[in-house]
Every structure is written in C-alpha cells, then in structure tokens.
Amino acid sequence: MSVLQSILALLDENAGSYRHLSHEPTPTSEDSARVRGEPLALGGKALVIKAADRYLVLVISAARRLDSGRLRRALGVKKTRFASAEELHDLTGLVPGAVPPFGEPILPLPLYVDASVFANERIAFNAGSLTDSIIMPVDDYRRIASIEQVIEVARDD
C-alpha cells in the first residue's frame, strides 16, 4: 500500500473529514500553497530529523522556520540535522517534499509537532508524493495522528 493509500485509509477509518487534491508537482511549500489555494501558514511542513542517534518526523507551519537550538533543547540532545535525501528514502521510501505529517503507522518514525501547526483551523500537506495533497481540519489531524509530543521549536522569518 502506498503512503497516500495508507493516509486515506487512516482518515477514512477514523471519520476524519478531508479533501484530497491531485496537482502538478510541488517541490516547495510555496508551490504547494499556490496550487492548493490555501495560505502558506496552513501548510504542515514535515521534516525528517536525525536527533542524536534516532530519526523522527517534525511538523512545523510552512510559514515558519526551524530553530535548531530550540529543537535540541526540546529533545534534550546535543546534535540534530536534517536527514539526507538518501536517508529519507531508506527510512520512508519518499523524496524530499513528499513527507506527510505522520509517524506511526504511516511512517516508521515518532512524530513531533510544533505548536504553530495548531494555530490554524486546517492543515494542508503533501501526502506521500509531490502531486497529492490533503487538506483537513487541524482538530481531526491532532486526534488521528499519533503525536508523541507537541513542542515549540519554530520561529518567524
């Protein structure tokens, strides 16, 4: 089952309301917001991070930037970095920009979400490809996603 099919099945099983869009490839958050017709801030930018010796998915609002120092403090580690494209593919089978804001059972990684995501009524995200997006109520996302921890690690530009 593809990542997209897994997400759709999870949403359907949990009575989540959502809208699925197929569109041109959108490698950046700005491209995604444009084709979805949604503000950039609604985008859930999912990053695969290596923190010390483990990998995790971190989701922040697409309108914000990651503050690495705050992330290290929140996780209690001395070193963090983005997963390389090769590591990302090995861990998830996905390319950069296609990572959805889910950990288990969609991706085999723990899920951390920045509080900035919950400042909006909806979340929009690429769903396992650069050509598929989901837009859904953030309350449904919070209820359905298996979030390990909500943290505050994003900053405004």
Tab-separated table of N, CA and C in Angstrom:
chain	number	residue	atom	x	y	z
A	1	MET	N	0.855	-1.175	0.000
A	1	MET	CA	0.000	0.000	0.000
A	1	MET	C	0.902	1.240	0.000
A	2	SER	N	0.579	2.219	-0.844
A	2	SER	CA	1.377	3.443	-0.909
A	2	SER	C	1.132	4.296	0.331
A	3	VAL	N	2.003	5.269	0.546
A	3	VAL	CA	1.823	6.187	1.676
A	3	VAL	C	0.494	6.922	1.535
A	4	LEU	N	0.176	7.379	0.328
A	4	LEU	CA	-1.103	8.057	0.104
A	4	LEU	C	-2.274	7.146	0.461
A	5	GLN	N	-2.253	5.914	-0.021
A	5	GLN	CA	-3.342	4.976	0.290
A	5	GLN	C	-3.441	4.721	1.792
A	6	SER	N	-2.298	4.638	2.463
A	6	SER	CA	-2.297	4.435	3.912
A	6	SER	C	-2.914	5.627	4.640
A	7	ILE	N	-2.596	6.835	4.191
A	7	ILE	CA	-3.163	8.040	4.809
A	7	ILE	C	-4.673	8.081	4.590
A	8	LEU	N	-5.102	7.844	3.360
A	8	LEU	CA	-6.541	7.880	3.058
A	8	LEU	C	-7.287	6.830	3.876
A	9	ALA	N	-6.711	5.639	4.009
A	9	ALA	CA	-7.352	4.589	4.808
A	9	ALA	C	-7.434	5.006	6.274
A	10	LEU	N	-6.363	5.592	6.811
A	10	LEU	CA	-6.361	6.053	8.207
A	10	LEU	C	-7.433	7.116	8.420
A	11	LEU	N	-7.524	8.057	7.500
A	11	LEU	CA	-8.530	9.117	7.629
A	11	LEU	C	-9.944	8.556	7.521
A	12	ASP	N	-10.155	7.653	6.571
A	12	ASP	CA	-11.481	7.053	6.412
A	12	ASP	C	-11.883	6.227	7.635
A	13	GLU	N	-10.938	5.472	8.194
A	13	GLU	CA	-11.228	4.622	9.359
A	13	GLU	C	-11.540	5.429	10.610
A	14	ASN	N	-11.010	6.634	10.677
A	14	ASN	CA	-11.163	7.449	11.881
A	14	ASN	C	-12.130	8.607	11.702
A	15	ALA	N	-12.983	8.512	10.693
A	15	ALA	CA	-14.030	9.510	10.436
A	15	ALA	C	-13.465	10.915	10.318
A	16	GLY	N	-12.261	11.015	9.804
A	16	GLY	CA	-11.692	12.339	9.573
A	16	GLY	C	-12.254	12.927	8.291
A	17	SER	N	-12.634	14.190	8.342
A	17	SER	CA	-13.067	14.855	7.112
A	17	SER	C	-11.815	15.434	6.455
A	18	TYR	N	-11.766	15.370	5.137
A	18	TYR	CA	-10.597	15.853	4.422
A	18	TYR	C	-10.938	16.071	2.964
A	19	ARG	N	-10.044	16.797	2.288
A	19	ARG	CA	-10.144	16.984	0.844
A	19	ARG	C	-8.817	16.531	0.243
A	20	HIS	N	-8.893	15.650	-0.758
A	20	HIS	CA	-7.705	15.144	-1.448
A	20	HIS	C	-7.603	15.856	-2.790
A	21	LEU	N	-6.443	16.431	-3.071
A	21	LEU	CA	-6.210	17.111	-4.344
A	21	LEU	C	-5.061	16.436	-5.083
A	22	SER	N	-5.242	16.231	-6.391
A	22	SER	CA	-4.134	15.823	-7.255
A	22	SER	C	-3.748	17.051	-8.048
A	23	HIS	N	-2.444	17.309	-8.183
A	23	HIS	CA	-1.997	18.559	-8.793
A	23	HIS	C	-0.619	18.384	-9.414
A	24	GLU	N	-0.143	19.447	-10.030
A	24	GLU	CA	1.206	19.453	-10.595
A	24	GLU	C	2.221	19.225	-9.472
A	25	PRO	N	3.409	18.753	-9.787
A	25	PRO	CA	4.425	18.563	-8.748
A	25	PRO	C	4.726	19.873	-8.008
A	26	THR	N	4.789	19.787	-6.691
A	26	THR	CA	5.048	20.968	-5.867
A	26	THR	C	6.217	20.673	-4.926
A	27	PRO	N	7.435	20.989	-5.363
A	27	PRO	CA	8.608	20.688	-4.544
A	27	PRO	C	8.807	21.620	-3.349
A	28	THR	N	8.160	22.784	-3.335
A	28	THR	CA	8.334	23.702	-2.204
A	28	THR	C	6.999	23.962	-1.520
A	29	SER	N	7.078	24.437	-0.301
A	29	SER	CA	5.865	24.780	0.452
A	29	SER	C	5.093	25.899	-0.252
A	30	GLU	N	5.827	26.847	-0.833
A	30	GLU	CA	5.172	27.951	-1.553
A	30	GLU	C	4.415	27.438	-2.769
A	31	ASP	N	5.013	26.494	-3.523
A	31	ASP	CA	4.331	25.889	-4.673
A	31	ASP	C	3.061	25.172	-4.218
A	32	SER	N	3.172	24.437	-3.114
A	32	SER	CA	2.026	23.680	-2.600
A	32	SER	C	0.890	24.614	-2.211
A	33	ALA	N	1.206	25.691	-1.491
A	33	ALA	CA	0.174	26.644	-1.070
A	33	ALA	C	-0.525	27.237	-2.289
A	34	ARG	N	0.247	27.558	-3.326
A	34	ARG	CA	-0.322	28.150	-4.534
A	34	ARG	C	-1.310	27.205	-5.209
A	35	VAL	N	-0.934	25.942	-5.427
A	35	VAL	CA	-1.834	25.028	-6.132
A	35	VAL	C	-3.030	24.624	-5.277
A	36	ARG	N	-2.869	24.646	-3.968
A	36	ARG	CA	-3.991	24.315	-3.080
A	36	ARG	C	-4.942	25.489	-2.896
A	37	GLY	N	-4.474	26.704	-3.183
A	37	GLY	CA	-5.287	27.889	-2.955
A	37	GLY	C	-5.475	28.176	-1.476
A	38	GLU	N	-4.479	27.811	-0.683
A	38	GLU	CA	-4.529	27.987	0.774
A	38	GLU	C	-3.354	28.850	1.219
A	39	PRO	N	-3.495	29.566	2.337
A	39	PRO	CA	-2.363	30.342	2.851
A	39	PRO	C	-1.188	29.444	3.217
A	40	LEU	N	0.021	29.972	3.058
A	40	LEU	CA	1.234	29.219	3.382
A	40	LEU	C	1.209	28.713	4.819
A	41	ALA	N	0.692	29.501	5.740
A	41	ALA	CA	0.697	29.139	7.165
A	41	ALA	C	-0.067	27.848	7.448
A	42	LEU	N	-1.029	27.467	6.581
A	42	LEU	CA	-1.780	26.226	6.794
A	42	LEU	C	-0.967	24.982	6.449
A	43	GLY	N	0.105	25.173	5.706
A	43	GLY	CA	0.924	24.031	5.305
A	43	GLY	C	1.609	23.397	6.489
A	44	GLY	N	1.534	22.082	6.562
A	44	GLY	CA	2.260	21.325	7.576
A	44	GLY	C	3.538	20.807	6.942
A	45	LYS	N	4.647	21.484	7.217
A	45	LYS	CA	5.937	21.098	6.643
A	45	LYS	C	6.524	19.984	7.505
A	46	ALA	N	6.620	18.792	6.930
A	46	ALA	CA	7.114	17.625	7.659
A	46	ALA	C	8.589	17.412	7.323
A	47	LEU	N	9.408	17.432	8.351
A	47	LEU	CA	10.850	17.294	8.216
A	47	LEU	C	11.293	16.017	8.911
A	48	VAL	N	12.167	15.260	8.262
A	48	VAL	CA	12.752	14.109	8.933
A	48	VAL	C	14.094	14.563	9.492
A	49	ILE	N	14.219	14.425	10.797
A	49	ILE	CA	15.353	14.937	11.551
A	49	ILE	C	16.094	13.768	12.196
A	50	LYS	N	17.416	13.853	12.192
A	50	LYS	CA	18.207	12.927	12.999
A	50	LYS	C	18.591	13.690	14.265
A	51	ALA	N	18.115	13.197	15.391
A	51	ALA	CA	18.387	13.800	16.691
A	51	ALA	C	19.208	12.810	17.491
A	52	ALA	N	20.478	13.152	17.722
A	52	ALA	CA	21.423	12.234	18.359
A	52	ALA	C	21.488	10.972	17.500
A	53	ASP	N	21.009	9.826	18.004
A	53	ASP	CA	21.135	8.574	17.247
A	53	ASP	C	19.811	8.041	16.733
A	54	ARG	N	18.757	8.890	16.711
A	54	ARG	CA	17.467	8.409	16.214
A	54	ARG	C	16.864	9.417	15.247
A	55	TYR	N	15.959	8.919	14.414
A	55	TYR	CA	15.262	9.758	13.443
A	55	TYR	C	13.834	9.997	13.926
A	56	LEU	N	13.272	11.146	13.523
A	56	LEU	CA	11.893	11.471	13.863
A	56	LEU	C	11.313	12.370	12.788
A	57	VAL	N	9.977	12.465	12.774
A	57	VAL	CA	9.285	13.413	11.905
A	57	VAL	C	8.924	14.602	12.767
A	58	LEU	N	9.273	15.798	12.281
A	58	LEU	CA	8.910	17.047	12.944
A	58	LEU	C	8.054	17.849	11.984
A	59	VAL	N	6.905	18.322	12.462
A	59	VAL	CA	6.000	19.110	11.625
A	59	VAL	C	5.943	20.529	12.169
A	60	ILE	N	6.170	21.501	11.265
A	60	ILE	CA	6.031	22.910	11.629
A	60	ILE	C	5.169	23.597	10.574
A	61	SER	N	4.628	24.749	10.923
A	61	SER	CA	3.888	25.535	9.936
A	61	SER	C	4.838	25.910	8.808
A	62	ALA	N	4.378	25.790	7.570
A	62	ALA	CA	5.219	26.094	6.407
A	62	ALA	C	5.622	27.560	6.351
A	63	ALA	N	4.954	28.410	7.101
A	63	ALA	CA	5.284	29.833	7.118
A	63	ALA	C	6.385	30.154	8.130
A	64	ARG	N	6.861	29.148	8.839
A	64	ARG	CA	7.855	29.371	9.884
A	64	ARG	C	9.131	28.580	9.579
A	65	ARG	N	10.175	28.875	10.325
A	65	ARG	CA	11.464	28.203	10.166
A	65	ARG	C	11.808	27.456	11.451
A	66	LEU	N	12.561	26.392	11.297
A	66	LEU	CA	13.008	25.614	12.438
A	66	LEU	C	14.122	26.353	13.167
A	67	ASP	N	14.012	26.442	14.480
A	67	ASP	CA	15.067	26.974	15.327
A	67	ASP	C	15.795	25.758	15.908
A	68	SER	N	16.967	25.452	15.352
A	68	SER	CA	17.688	24.229	15.722
A	68	SER	C	18.064	24.199	17.200
A	69	GLY	N	18.422	25.335	17.762
A	69	GLY	CA	18.762	25.378	19.182
A	69	GLY	C	17.573	25.019	20.053
A	70	ARG	N	16.417	25.552	19.732
A	70	ARG	CA	15.207	25.219	20.488
A	70	ARG	C	14.871	23.735	20.336
A	71	LEU	N	15.077	23.192	19.121
A	71	LEU	CA	14.806	21.770	18.899
A	71	LEU	C	15.729	20.910	19.771
A	72	ARG	N	17.008	21.224	19.775
A	72	ARG	CA	17.948	20.442	20.591
A	72	ARG	C	17.549	20.492	22.067
A	73	ARG	N	17.192	21.678	22.541
A	73	ARG	CA	16.774	21.801	23.944
A	73	ARG	C	15.492	21.014	24.208
A	74	ALA	N	14.515	21.100	23.304
A	74	ALA	CA	13.227	20.404	23.495
A	74	ALA	C	13.410	18.892	23.526
A	75	LEU	N	14.357	18.391	22.728
A	75	LEU	CA	14.581	16.948	22.654
A	75	LEU	C	15.640	16.468	23.642
A	76	GLY	N	16.353	17.395	24.252
A	76	GLY	CA	17.387	17.013	25.202
A	76	GLY	C	18.584	16.342	24.548
A	77	VAL	N	18.947	16.821	23.359
A	77	VAL	CA	20.090	16.256	22.634
A	77	VAL	C	21.078	17.363	22.294
A	78	LYS	N	22.317	16.953	21.993
A	78	LYS	CA	23.356	17.934	21.658
A	78	LYS	C	23.453	18.205	20.164
A	79	LYS	N	22.949	17.256	19.359
A	79	LYS	CA	23.137	17.393	17.911
A	79	LYS	C	21.870	16.976	17.163
A	80	THR	N	21.463	17.797	16.197
A	80	THR	CA	20.374	17.450	15.278
A	80	THR	C	20.801	17.851	13.868
A	81	ARG	N	20.205	17.178	12.898
A	81	ARG	CA	20.409	17.537	11.492
A	81	ARG	C	19.262	16.985	10.680
A	82	PHE	N	19.082	17.548	9.484
A	82	PHE	CA	18.084	17.016	8.565
A	82	PHE	C	18.598	15.694	8.003
A	83	ALA	N	17.699	14.753	7.791
A	83	ALA	CA	18.069	13.509	7.111
A	83	ALA	C	18.453	13.848	5.676
A	84	SER	N	19.449	13.161	5.155
A	84	SER	CA	19.821	13.346	3.748
A	84	SER	C	18.728	12.743	2.869
A	85	ALA	N	18.754	13.075	1.587
A	85	ALA	CA	17.777	12.507	0.654
A	85	ALA	C	17.884	10.984	0.637
A	86	GLU	N	19.107	10.471	0.729
A	86	GLU	CA	19.301	9.017	0.735
A	86	GLU	C	18.737	8.393	2.017
A	87	GLU	N	19.023	9.008	3.162
A	87	GLU	CA	18.480	8.507	4.429
A	87	GLU	C	16.959	8.564	4.419
A	88	LEU	N	16.421	9.672	3.912
A	88	LEU	CA	14.970	9.833	3.831
A	88	LEU	C	14.359	8.698	3.010
A	89	HIS	N	14.952	8.417	1.858
A	89	HIS	CA	14.431	7.337	1.014
A	89	HIS	C	14.542	5.984	1.711
A	90	ASP	N	15.672	5.735	2.353
A	90	ASP	CA	15.859	4.457	3.055
A	90	ASP	C	14.842	4.285	4.185
A	91	LEU	N	14.545	5.371	4.911
A	91	LEU	CA	13.629	5.312	6.053
A	91	LEU	C	12.161	5.252	5.650
A	92	THR	N	11.806	5.987	4.565
A	92	THR	CA	10.387	6.174	4.236
A	92	THR	C	9.998	5.789	2.820
A	93	GLY	N	10.974	5.663	1.942
A	93	GLY	CA	10.677	5.423	0.531
A	93	GLY	C	10.244	6.678	-0.203
A	94	LEU	N	10.393	7.842	0.439
A	94	LEU	CA	9.908	9.102	-0.128
A	94	LEU	C	11.044	10.023	-0.536
A	95	VAL	N	10.681	11.032	-1.335
A	95	VAL	CA	11.625	12.064	-1.748
A	95	VAL	C	11.377	13.321	-0.913
A	96	PRO	N	12.368	14.207	-0.816
A	96	PRO	CA	12.147	15.464	-0.090
A	96	PRO	C	10.923	16.212	-0.640
A	97	GLY	N	10.121	16.730	0.264
A	97	GLY	CA	8.908	17.451	-0.116
A	97	GLY	C	7.660	16.591	-0.134
A	98	ALA	N	7.830	15.271	-0.090
A	98	ALA	CA	6.675	14.369	-0.162
A	98	ALA	C	6.280	13.811	1.205
A	99	VAL	N	7.051	14.123	2.239
A	99	VAL	CA	6.822	13.536	3.560
A	99	VAL	C	5.537	14.100	4.171
A	100	PRO	N	4.607	13.232	4.550
A	100	PRO	CA	3.374	13.695	5.196
A	100	PRO	C	3.612	13.904	6.696
A	101	PRO	N	2.743	14.648	7.362
A	101	PRO	CA	2.934	14.932	8.788
A	101	PRO	C	2.425	13.815	9.694
A	102	PHE	N	2.912	12.601	9.449
A	102	PHE	CA	2.506	11.433	10.223
A	102	PHE	C	3.727	10.597	10.575
A	103	GLY	N	3.677	10.000	11.754
A	103	GLY	CA	4.635	8.972	12.135
A	103	GLY	C	3.923	7.640	12.006
A	104	GLU	N	4.046	6.812	13.047
A	104	GLU	CA	3.351	5.520	13.065
A	104	GLU	C	1.842	5.723	12.979
A	105	PRO	N	1.087	4.952	12.243
A	105	PRO	CA	1.506	3.787	11.468
A	105	PRO	C	1.869	4.104	10.017
A	106	ILE	N	1.836	5.374	9.629
A	106	ILE	CA	2.114	5.733	8.233
A	106	ILE	C	3.612	5.646	7.937
A	107	LEU	N	4.421	6.281	8.761
A	107	LEU	CA	5.877	6.238	8.627
A	107	LEU	C	6.449	5.627	9.900
A	108	PRO	N	7.543	4.889	9.789
A	108	PRO	CA	8.084	4.169	10.953
A	108	PRO	C	8.938	5.051	11.864
A	109	LEU	N	8.410	6.228	12.200
A	109	LEU	CA	9.165	7.197	12.997
A	109	LEU	C	8.243	7.866	14.005
A	110	PRO	N	8.785	8.308	15.154
A	110	PRO	CA	7.964	9.063	16.098
A	110	PRO	C	7.639	10.447	15.527
A	111	LEU	N	6.512	10.999	15.941
A	111	LEU	CA	6.007	12.256	15.402
A	111	LEU	C	6.013	13.341	16.467
A	112	TYR	N	6.665	14.453	16.131
A	112	TYR	CA	6.681	15.649	16.970
A	112	TYR	C	6.053	16.774	16.147
A	113	VAL	N	5.211	17.585	16.783
A	113	VAL	CA	4.516	18.651	16.067
A	113	VAL	C	4.731	19.963	16.805
A	114	ASP	N	5.144	20.981	16.061
A	114	ASP	CA	5.310	22.308	16.636
A	114	ASP	C	3.940	22.925	16.887
A	115	ALA	N	3.839	23.668	17.976
A	115	ALA	CA	2.568	24.302	18.349
A	115	ALA	C	2.034	25.223	17.259
A	116	SER	N	2.901	25.734	16.371
A	116	SER	CA	2.461	26.633	15.299
A	116	SER	C	1.426	25.977	14.386
A	117	VAL	N	1.467	24.667	14.269
A	117	VAL	CA	0.527	23.939	13.406
A	117	VAL	C	-0.902	24.093	13.919
A	118	PHE	N	-1.048	24.177	15.251
A	118	PHE	CA	-2.382	24.210	15.849
A	118	PHE	C	-2.961	25.615	15.961
A	119	ALA	N	-2.264	26.600	15.408
A	119	ALA	CA	-2.769	27.977	15.395
A	119	ALA	C	-3.791	28.187	14.270
A	120	ASN	N	-3.960	27.193	13.409
A	120	ASN	CA	-4.856	27.295	12.254
A	120	ASN	C	-6.020	26.316	12.393
A	121	GLU	N	-7.094	26.584	11.648
A	121	GLU	CA	-8.254	25.691	11.659
A	121	GLU	C	-8.044	24.465	10.788
A	122	ARG	N	-7.150	24.576	9.781
A	122	ARG	CA	-6.899	23.473	8.862
A	122	ARG	C	-5.399	23.231	8.749
A	123	ILE	N	-5.059	22.051	8.290
A	123	ILE	CA	-3.687	21.718	7.925
A	123	ILE	C	-3.730	21.167	6.504
A	124	ALA	N	-2.755	21.580	5.690
A	124	ALA	CA	-2.637	21.107	4.318
A	124	ALA	C	-1.233	20.522	4.168
A	125	PHE	N	-1.137	19.394	3.468
A	125	PHE	CA	0.172	18.751	3.365
A	125	PHE	C	0.270	17.854	2.143
A	126	ASN	N	1.526	17.681	1.671
A	126	ASN	CA	1.788	16.701	0.631
A	126	ASN	C	1.663	15.326	1.271
A	127	ALA	N	1.002	14.435	0.552
A	127	ALA	CA	0.609	13.149	1.127
A	127	ALA	C	1.339	11.984	0.473
A	128	GLY	N	2.651	11.960	0.640
A	128	GLY	CA	3.432	10.839	0.128
A	128	GLY	C	3.917	11.005	-1.290
A	129	SER	N	3.597	12.140	-1.909
A	129	SER	CA	4.103	12.431	-3.257
A	129	SER	C	4.115	13.946	-3.417
A	130	LEU	N	4.726	14.398	-4.496
A	130	LEU	CA	4.733	15.832	-4.786
A	130	LEU	C	3.488	16.248	-5.554
A	131	THR	N	2.604	15.283	-5.871
A	131	THR	CA	1.428	15.578	-6.684
A	131	THR	C	0.102	15.291	-5.989
A	132	ASP	N	0.143	14.967	-4.701
A	132	ASP	CA	-1.079	14.704	-3.931
A	132	ASP	C	-1.038	15.498	-2.636
A	133	SER	N	-2.125	16.203	-2.362
A	133	SER	CA	-2.238	16.959	-1.115
A	133	SER	C	-3.512	16.579	-0.397
A	134	ILE	N	-3.479	16.731	0.909
A	134	ILE	CA	-4.653	16.573	1.764
A	134	ILE	C	-4.847	17.888	2.515
A	135	ILE	N	-6.085	18.324	2.617
A	135	ILE	CA	-6.452	19.469	3.449
A	135	ILE	C	-7.512	18.957	4.404
A	136	MET	N	-7.291	19.182	5.702
A	136	MET	CA	-8.221	18.645	6.696
A	136	MET	C	-8.273	19.552	7.921
A	137	PRO	N	-9.323	19.436	8.731
A	137	PRO	CA	-9.375	20.208	9.971
A	137	PRO	C	-8.215	19.820	10.889
A	138	VAL	N	-7.576	20.819	11.472
A	138	VAL	CA	-6.439	20.541	12.345
A	138	VAL	C	-6.868	19.747	13.584
A	139	ASP	N	-8.095	19.932	14.043
A	139	ASP	CA	-8.564	19.152	15.190
A	139	ASP	C	-8.631	17.663	14.861
A	140	ASP	N	-9.075	17.337	13.629
A	140	ASP	CA	-9.089	15.932	13.207
A	140	ASP	C	-7.663	15.394	13.093
A	141	TYR	N	-6.768	16.213	12.532
A	141	TYR	CA	-5.368	15.788	12.424
A	141	TYR	C	-4.803	15.482	13.808
A	142	ARG	N	-5.033	16.380	14.745
A	142	ARG	CA	-4.497	16.192	16.103
A	142	ARG	C	-5.047	14.917	16.740
A	143	ARG	N	-6.316	14.620	16.475
A	143	ARG	CA	-6.957	13.437	17.052
A	143	ARG	C	-6.464	12.149	16.397
A	144	ILE	N	-6.205	12.186	15.097
A	144	ILE	CA	-5.887	10.980	14.337
A	144	ILE	C	-4.389	10.670	14.304
A	145	ALA	N	-3.558	11.703	14.189
A	145	ALA	CA	-2.106	11.482	14.124
A	145	ALA	C	-1.618	10.993	15.486
A	146	SER	N	-0.679	10.122	15.480
A	146	SER	CA	-0.116	9.606	16.728
A	146	SER	C	1.053	10.499	17.143
A	147	ILE	N	0.726	11.636	17.736
A	147	ILE	CA	1.734	12.631	18.091
A	147	ILE	C	2.404	12.226	19.396
A	148	GLU	N	3.724	12.098	19.338
A	148	GLU	CA	4.474	11.766	20.548
A	148	GLU	C	4.544	12.979	21.478
A	149	GLN	N	4.777	14.176	20.872
A	149	GLN	CA	4.877	15.361	21.710
A	149	GLN	C	4.644	16.604	20.877
A	150	VAL	N	3.953	17.588	21.470
A	150	VAL	CA	3.812	18.920	20.882
A	150	VAL	C	4.909	19.768	21.511
A	151	ILE	N	5.726	20.409	20.661
A	151	ILE	CA	6.845	21.211	21.139
A	151	ILE	C	6.816	22.582	20.466
A	152	GLU	N	7.609	23.510	20.955
A	152	GLU	CA	7.697	24.840	20.362
A	152	GLU	C	9.119	25.067	19.897
A	153	VAL	N	9.336	24.861	18.601
A	153	VAL	CA	10.692	24.938	18.057
A	153	VAL	C	10.769	25.745	16.765
A	154	ALA	N	9.669	26.345	16.337
A	154	ALA	CA	9.660	27.133	15.108
A	154	ALA	C	9.770	28.613	15.440
A	155	ARG	N	10.278	29.368	14.472
A	155	ARG	CA	10.373	30.815	14.640
A	155	ARG	C	9.894	31.484	13.361
A	156	ASP	N	9.500	32.735	13.490
A	156	ASP	CA	9.151	33.526	12.305
A	156	ASP	C	10.437	33.885	11.569
A	157	ASP	N	10.304	34.088	10.275
A	157	ASP	CA	11.495	34.510	9.496
A	157	ASP	C	12.015	35.843	9.947
